Coordinates of C-alpha atoms in Angstrom, one line a residue:
M1 CA 86.3 -9.5 4.4
S2 CA 83.5 -12.4 3.1
L3 CA 80.0 -11.3 2.1
T4 CA 77.9 -13.8 3.0
T5 CA 74.4 -13.4 2.2
K6 CA 71.2 -15.1 4.2
P7 CA 69.5 -18.3 3.4
S8 CA 65.2 -16.9 1.9
T9 CA 62.0 -18.3 3.8
F10 CA 60.1 -17.3 1.3
R11 CA 58.1 -21.2 -0.1
P12 CA 56.9 -21.8 -3.6
G13 CA 53.0 -21.6 -3.3
T14 CA 52.7 -19.2 -0.6
R15 CA 52.5 -15.4 -1.0
S16 CA 56.3 -13.1 -0.4
P17 CA 55.9 -10.8 2.3
D18 CA 55.3 -6.6 1.5
P19 CA 57.5 -4.5 3.3
G20 CA 55.3 -2.3 2.3
R21 CA 51.8 -3.1 3.3
P22 CA 51.1 -1.7 6.3
K23 CA 49.2 -4.6 9.0
Q24 CA 45.1 -5.2 8.9
S25 CA 43.4 -3.8 11.5
L26 CA 41.2 -5.2 13.7
R27 CA 37.6 -2.9 11.9
D28 CA 39.4 -3.9 8.6
K29 CA 39.4 -7.5 9.5
Y30 CA 36.6 -7.7 10.9
G31 CA 33.9 -4.4 9.8
D32 CA 31.7 -6.2 7.1
R33 CA 31.2 -9.3 9.1
V34 CA 30.7 -7.5 12.0
F35 CA 28.0 -4.7 10.6
N36 CA 26.5 -8.0 8.0
V37 CA 25.6 -9.3 11.6
A38 CA 24.2 -6.1 12.8
A39 CA 22.5 -5.8 9.5
T40 CA 20.4 -8.8 9.7
A41 CA 19.4 -9.2 13.5
V42 CA 18.1 -5.7 12.8
L43 CA 16.1 -5.7 9.6
L44 CA 15.2 -10.0 11.8
L45 CA 13.8 -8.0 14.2
S46 CA 12.1 -4.9 12.5
I47 CA 10.2 -8.1 10.4
L48 CA 8.8 -9.6 13.5
A49 CA 7.6 -6.3 14.8
V50 CA 5.5 -5.9 11.5
V51 CA 4.7 -9.9 11.2
Y52 CA 3.9 -10.7 14.5
P53 CA 0.4 -8.6 15.1
L54 CA -1.1 -9.6 12.1
Y55 CA -0.3 -13.3 13.5
F56 CA -1.5 -12.1 16.5
I57 CA -4.6 -10.8 15.3
V58 CA -5.1 -13.7 14.0
I59 CA -4.9 -16.5 16.4
A60 CA -7.1 -13.7 18.6
S61 CA -9.5 -14.2 15.9
I62 CA -10.4 -18.0 16.7
S63 CA -10.2 -18.1 20.2
D64 CA -11.7 -18.1 23.1
P65 CA -11.3 -14.1 23.8
N66 CA -11.2 -14.7 27.7
A67 CA -8.0 -16.4 26.9
V68 CA -6.6 -13.6 25.2
Y69 CA -7.8 -11.6 28.0
E70 CA -5.6 -13.3 29.9
G71 CA -2.9 -13.9 28.9
K72 CA -2.5 -17.6 27.3
V73 CA -2.8 -16.7 23.1
W74 CA 0.8 -16.1 22.0
L75 CA 2.0 -18.4 19.4
F76 CA -1.3 -20.2 19.4
P77 CA -4.5 -20.1 19.8
S78 CA -6.7 -21.1 22.9
G79 CA -10.3 -22.3 22.8
V80 CA -10.8 -22.4 19.0
T81 CA -13.7 -21.3 18.0
T82 CA -15.4 -19.2 14.1
E83 CA -17.9 -17.6 16.1
G84 CA -16.9 -14.7 15.0
Y85 CA -16.0 -15.2 11.8
E86 CA -19.8 -17.1 11.4
R87 CA -21.6 -13.8 13.5
I88 CA -19.7 -11.6 10.8
F89 CA -20.9 -13.4 7.0
A90 CA -24.4 -14.0 9.0
D91 CA -25.1 -10.8 8.4
S92 CA -25.8 -9.4 5.2
R93 CA -25.1 -5.8 5.7
I94 CA -21.2 -7.5 5.1
W95 CA -22.2 -9.0 1.2
N96 CA -23.8 -6.3 0.2
G97 CA -20.7 -4.1 2.1
L98 CA -18.0 -6.6 -0.1
G99 CA -19.9 -6.4 -3.3
N100 CA -20.2 -2.1 -3.1
T101 CA -16.7 -3.2 -1.9
L102 CA -15.3 -4.8 -4.7
M103 CA -17.6 -2.0 -7.3
Y104 CA -15.6 0.8 -5.8
T105 CA -12.2 -0.3 -6.2
V106 CA -12.6 -1.1 -9.7
L107 CA -14.5 1.0 -11.0
G108 CA -12.2 3.8 -9.3
T109 CA -8.6 2.4 -9.9
A110 CA -9.5 2.4 -13.7
I111 CA -11.1 6.2 -13.4
S112 CA -7.7 7.1 -11.4
V113 CA -5.0 4.9 -13.4
T114 CA -6.8 6.3 -16.4
T115 CA -6.4 10.3 -15.9
I116 CA -3.6 10.4 -14.0
L117 CA -1.6 7.8 -17.3
C118 CA -2.7 10.1 -19.5
G119 CA -3.0 13.6 -17.8
A120 CA 0.4 12.8 -17.1
Y121 CA 1.1 12.0 -20.9
A122 CA 0.4 14.9 -21.9
L123 CA 2.3 17.1 -19.1
S124 CA 6.2 15.1 -19.4
R125 CA 5.5 16.5 -23.2
K126 CA 7.7 19.5 -23.6
D127 CA 5.8 20.4 -27.1
M128 CA 2.4 20.4 -25.1
P129 CA 2.1 24.5 -24.9
G130 CA 0.9 25.8 -21.4
R131 CA 2.4 22.8 -19.7
K132 CA 4.3 24.2 -17.1
I133 CA 1.2 26.5 -16.1
L134 CA -1.1 23.0 -15.4
M135 CA 1.8 21.5 -13.9
L136 CA 1.7 25.0 -10.8
L137 CA -2.4 24.5 -10.2
F138 CA -2.0 20.8 -9.5
V139 CA 1.2 21.7 -7.8
I140 CA -0.5 24.5 -5.3
T141 CA -3.1 21.7 -4.9
M142 CA -0.8 20.2 -2.6
F143 CA -0.2 23.5 -0.4
F144 CA -3.9 24.5 -0.5
D145 CA -7.2 22.2 0.5
G146 CA -10.6 24.5 0.1
G147 CA -11.3 22.0 3.3
L148 CA -14.3 19.2 3.8
I149 CA -17.1 22.2 3.8
T150 CA -15.8 23.3 0.6
K151 CA -15.5 19.6 -0.9
Y152 CA -18.9 18.7 0.2
L153 CA -20.3 22.0 -0.9
V154 CA -19.1 21.0 -3.6
V155 CA -19.4 17.3 -4.1
R156 CA -23.7 18.4 -3.0
D157 CA -24.1 21.3 -6.8
L158 CA -22.6 18.6 -9.4
G159 CA -25.5 16.2 -7.5
M160 CA -23.7 13.6 -6.4
L161 CA -24.7 12.8 -3.4
D162 CA -25.2 9.6 -2.0
T163 CA -24.2 8.5 -5.6
I164 CA -21.2 6.3 -6.0
W165 CA -19.5 8.5 -8.0
A166 CA -19.3 11.0 -4.9
V167 CA -16.8 8.1 -3.9
V168 CA -15.1 7.2 -6.7
L169 CA -14.6 11.1 -8.8
P170 CA -13.2 13.8 -6.1
G171 CA -10.1 12.3 -5.2
A172 CA -9.4 10.4 -8.6
V173 CA -6.2 12.0 -9.4
G174 CA -3.4 11.8 -6.7
V175 CA -1.2 15.5 -6.9
W176 CA 1.7 13.2 -6.3
N177 CA 1.4 10.3 -8.6
L178 CA 0.7 12.0 -11.6
I179 CA 4.4 13.3 -10.1
I180 CA 5.9 10.6 -10.6
A181 CA 3.9 9.2 -13.7
R182 CA 5.3 12.5 -15.8
S183 CA 8.5 12.2 -14.3
F184 CA 8.8 8.2 -15.4
F185 CA 7.2 9.3 -18.8
E186 CA 9.7 12.0 -19.1
H187 CA 13.2 10.0 -18.5
T188 CA 11.8 6.3 -19.6
I189 CA 10.3 7.5 -22.5
P190 CA 13.0 9.3 -25.2
N191 CA 12.0 11.3 -27.8
E192 CA 14.1 9.2 -30.7
L193 CA 11.7 6.6 -30.4
R194 CA 8.1 9.0 -30.8
E195 CA 9.8 10.9 -33.7
A196 CA 10.8 7.0 -35.0
A197 CA 7.2 5.9 -35.6
Q198 CA 6.1 9.4 -36.6
M199 CA 8.1 8.6 -39.1
D200 CA 6.2 5.7 -39.4
G201 CA 3.4 7.3 -39.9
A202 CA 2.2 6.4 -36.0
T203 CA -0.3 9.1 -35.0
D204 CA -0.5 10.5 -30.9
F205 CA -2.7 7.9 -29.6
K206 CA -1.3 4.8 -31.7
F207 CA 1.8 6.3 -30.5
F208 CA 0.7 6.1 -26.4
F209 CA -1.8 3.1 -26.7
N210 CA 0.9 0.8 -29.3
M211 CA 4.5 1.8 -27.0
V212 CA 4.2 4.0 -24.1
L213 CA 2.1 2.0 -22.4
P214 CA 3.3 -1.6 -23.5
L215 CA 6.9 0.1 -22.0
S216 CA 5.1 1.9 -19.1
K217 CA 4.5 -2.1 -17.1
P218 CA 6.1 -1.0 -13.8
L219 CA 4.1 1.9 -13.7
I220 CA 0.5 1.1 -14.2
M221 CA 1.0 -1.6 -12.0
L222 CA 2.1 0.8 -9.3
M223 CA -0.9 2.3 -10.0
I224 CA -2.4 0.0 -9.8
M225 CA -1.1 -1.4 -6.5
V226 CA -2.0 1.9 -5.4
H227 CA -5.0 2.7 -5.5
V228 CA -6.8 -0.5 -4.9
V229 CA -5.3 -0.4 -1.7
A230 CA -6.8 3.4 -0.9
H231 CA -10.2 2.5 -2.1
W232 CA -10.4 -1.1 -0.2
N233 CA -9.5 1.1 2.8
S234 CA -11.0 3.8 2.2
F235 CA -14.9 4.6 4.2
F236 CA -14.1 8.7 5.1
D237 CA -16.1 9.9 1.9
A238 CA -18.9 7.5 1.7
L239 CA -18.9 8.4 5.7
I240 CA -20.3 12.2 4.1
F241 CA -21.3 11.7 0.7
L242 CA -23.8 8.7 1.5
N243 CA -27.1 8.5 2.7
D244 CA -28.0 4.9 1.6
D245 CA -26.6 2.3 3.9
T246 CA -26.9 -0.3 1.1
K247 CA -24.8 2.0 -1.1
Y248 CA -21.3 1.8 2.7
P249 CA -18.7 0.5 0.9
L250 CA -17.8 -3.3 4.0
Q251 CA -15.2 -1.1 5.9
L252 CA -18.5 1.0 6.9
V253 CA -20.0 -1.4 7.3
L254 CA -17.8 -3.6 9.8
R255 CA -17.3 -0.2 11.3
N256 CA -21.1 0.5 12.6
I257 CA -20.8 -3.1 13.5
L258 CA -18.4 -2.5 15.6
I259 CA -20.0 0.3 16.6
Q260 CA -22.9 -1.4 17.6
S261 CA -21.6 -4.5 19.7
D262 CA -19.7 -1.6 22.1
V263 CA -22.6 0.0 22.9
S264 CA -24.9 -3.4 23.4
S265 CA -22.0 -4.8 25.8
T266 CA -21.6 -1.6 27.5
G267 CA -25.6 -0.4 27.1
T268 CA -26.8 -3.5 30.0
T269 CA -27.6 -2.9 33.1
G270 CA -24.7 -3.3 35.9
G271 CA -27.4 -6.0 37.9
D272 CA -26.8 -8.7 34.3
I273 CA -24.0 -9.7 34.4
E274 CA -23.6 -12.6 32.5
S275 CA -25.8 -10.7 29.4
Y276 CA -22.3 -7.8 29.6
A277 CA -20.1 -10.9 30.3
A278 CA -22.3 -12.5 26.3
A279 CA -22.0 -8.9 24.7
Q280 CA -18.1 -8.4 25.5
R281 CA -17.0 -11.6 24.3
I282 CA -19.5 -11.1 20.9
A283 CA -17.7 -7.6 20.4
E284 CA -14.3 -9.5 20.7
L285 CA -14.9 -11.7 18.7
T286 CA -16.1 -10.0 15.8
K287 CA -13.8 -7.1 16.5
Y288 CA -10.1 -9.1 15.5
A289 CA -12.6 -11.0 13.2
M290 CA -13.2 -7.5 11.4
I291 CA -8.7 -6.5 11.0
V292 CA -9.0 -11.0 9.2
V293 CA -11.9 -9.8 7.1
S294 CA -11.2 -6.6 5.8
S295 CA -7.4 -7.8 5.8
L296 CA -7.4 -10.6 3.6
P297 CA -7.9 -10.4 0.5
L298 CA -5.3 -7.0 -0.4
M299 CA -2.9 -9.8 1.7
I300 CA -3.8 -12.4 -0.6
A301 CA -3.7 -10.5 -4.2
L302 CA 0.1 -8.5 -3.5
P303 CA 2.5 -12.0 -3.0
F304 CA 0.7 -11.5 -7.3
M305 CA 1.7 -8.5 -8.0
Q306 CA 5.2 -8.5 -5.6
K307 CA 7.4 -8.1 -8.7
H308 CA 6.0 -4.9 -10.4
F309 CA 5.2 -3.3 -7.3
T310 CA 8.6 -3.6 -6.2
K311 CA 10.5 -2.5 -9.4
G312 CA 8.2 0.2 -10.0
A313 CA 8.3 1.1 -6.2
M314 CA 11.8 3.0 -7.6
I315 CA 9.8 4.7 -10.5
G316 CA 11.4 8.3 -9.4
A317 CA 13.3 7.3 -6.5
V318 CA 16.5 8.6 -8.4
K319 CA 14.7 12.1 -9.0

């Protein structure tokens, strides 16, 4: 009896079959591809849901309000007109409010960022006496608030009513931003670096300004962007604490103009149909134009800060 061997079917350049390897299922073969396609579709829909309303407001602000009402404005403007912008920029209150907003934003951001960085660095130092008690007092304010009446009485008793300080000082230090900054300093600035600087003769102030701040650019840009947006869009504090309309910020000025436009359009008599239609048309034009005017400066500034803002937004994520 002779033993015969079956000729091998293996060809050079091909993988030899692995009898111990399980057969790849459809889920393993196409799962990643299906997930990538689904994730891309969801992201595209999310981007469309965010971008299209902004785009619609822009094209509606230069379109005929009648065309907007009739649903003719979808992708392109219809009956292009700049009357809304002309009426807004012809109003001296707009320019005055824009100047006030720039002043409030620059001063308020400078005060908030300076106090938060200095306070957070001090609270991050383990050799600071009583830092846990101070941090506890800050955290308590996140859960217990005296309310609007108490805040108004404090501002009044401090003599800040109808002044710029009533807008920029009451909310200068945000506790949540203070916690983020303290966490950044604790996990980014090592104690060994401070000890080395002290051995070279650096004081605490010199170490903070010459070493800590240059290493904290993402945090600084994050704090600047957060407070710029907050102060630019703020109008409630000005509404409560300011009586002089020449000190109103842009957001409050636009609000008052919009309210006046609505009152004018609803205050016409029923027989004066043409006056009512004209007033309603002006109100619609100014409404969309105001949104663009108030949002455009931030939309222009954001791309220049996007690099540092994206990196800074991840600060404290792991913590």
